[in-house]
Coordinates of C-alpha atoms in Angstrom, one line a residue:
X172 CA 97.0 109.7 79.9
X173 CA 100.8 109.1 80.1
X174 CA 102.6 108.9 83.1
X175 CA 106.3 110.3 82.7
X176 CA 107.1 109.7 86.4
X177 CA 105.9 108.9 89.0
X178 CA 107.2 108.9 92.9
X179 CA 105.6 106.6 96.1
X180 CA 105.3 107.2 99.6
X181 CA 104.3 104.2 101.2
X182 CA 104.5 105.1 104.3
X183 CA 101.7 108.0 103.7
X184 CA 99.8 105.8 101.2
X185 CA 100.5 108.3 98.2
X186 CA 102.1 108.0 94.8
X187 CA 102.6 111.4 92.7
X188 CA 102.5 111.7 89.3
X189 CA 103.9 113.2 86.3
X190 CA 101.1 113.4 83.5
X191 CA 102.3 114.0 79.8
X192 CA 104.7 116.5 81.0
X193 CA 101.8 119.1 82.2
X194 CA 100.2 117.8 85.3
X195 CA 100.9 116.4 88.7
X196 CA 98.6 114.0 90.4
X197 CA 98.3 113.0 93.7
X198 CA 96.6 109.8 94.3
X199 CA 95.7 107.4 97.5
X200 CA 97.9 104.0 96.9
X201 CA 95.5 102.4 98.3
X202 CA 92.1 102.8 95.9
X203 CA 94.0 104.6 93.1
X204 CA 91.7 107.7 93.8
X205 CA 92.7 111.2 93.0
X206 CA 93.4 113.1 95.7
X207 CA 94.6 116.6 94.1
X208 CA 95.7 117.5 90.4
X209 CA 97.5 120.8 89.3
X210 CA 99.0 122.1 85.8
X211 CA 102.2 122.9 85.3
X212 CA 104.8 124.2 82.5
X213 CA 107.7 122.1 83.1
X214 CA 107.2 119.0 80.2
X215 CA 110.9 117.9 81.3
X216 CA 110.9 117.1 84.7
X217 CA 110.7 114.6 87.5
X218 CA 108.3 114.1 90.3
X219 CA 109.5 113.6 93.9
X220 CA 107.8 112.9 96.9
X221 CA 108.6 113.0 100.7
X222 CA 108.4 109.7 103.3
X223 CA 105.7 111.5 105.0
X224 CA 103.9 112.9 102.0
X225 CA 103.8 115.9 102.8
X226 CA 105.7 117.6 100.0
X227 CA 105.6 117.3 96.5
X228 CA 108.5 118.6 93.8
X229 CA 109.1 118.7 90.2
X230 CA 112.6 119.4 89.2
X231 CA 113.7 120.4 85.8
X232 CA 115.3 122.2 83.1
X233 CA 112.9 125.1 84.0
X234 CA 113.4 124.8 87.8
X235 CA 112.3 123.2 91.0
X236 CA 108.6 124.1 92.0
X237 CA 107.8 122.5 95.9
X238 CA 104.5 121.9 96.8
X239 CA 102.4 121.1 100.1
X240 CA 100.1 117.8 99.9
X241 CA 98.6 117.9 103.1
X242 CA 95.2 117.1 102.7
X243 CA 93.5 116.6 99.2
X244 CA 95.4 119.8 97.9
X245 CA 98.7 121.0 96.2
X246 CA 99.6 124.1 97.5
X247 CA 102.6 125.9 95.8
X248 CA 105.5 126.5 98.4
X249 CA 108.5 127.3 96.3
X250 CA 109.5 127.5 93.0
X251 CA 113.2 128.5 91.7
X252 CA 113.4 129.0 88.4
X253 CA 116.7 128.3 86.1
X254 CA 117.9 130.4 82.8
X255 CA 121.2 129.9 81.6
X256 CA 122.3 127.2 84.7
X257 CA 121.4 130.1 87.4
X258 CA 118.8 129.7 90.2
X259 CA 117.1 133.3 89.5

């Protein structure tokens, strides 16, 4: 798989990841394991993560999408989609 991005929390012992444009990954920094994986449509974007790990976004041409990471999940929390440079 290739990674397009990817963002670290160190303090939460996370790193998020941007897989060929259609997935994100959470994974522990500590054994590299998977801790959560969703799809998404947004091939140009970037992955971000917060200090605490908590929350997870991907910001792009099509939009932000925020999710929660607590636990070994990725729960959607917001997403704001973009047409024409407008937040719709």
């Amino acid at each position: 798989e290739h990674v397009h991005n990817a963002a670290v929390a160190l303090a939460a012992r996370r790193i998020a990841f941007n897989v060929q444009g259609a997935s994100l990954v959470l994974a522990n920094t500590e054994d590299g394991k998977t801790l959560a994986r969703v799809s998404h449509d947004m091939p140009q974007s970037y992955v971000m993560i917060s200090p605490d790990g908590r929350l997870v976004a991907l910001t792009g041409d099509r939009g932000t999408r925020v999710w929660n990471a607590t636990g070994t999940s990725l729960q959607l929390q917001c997403a704001c989609c973009c047409r024409g440079g407008r937040a719709t």
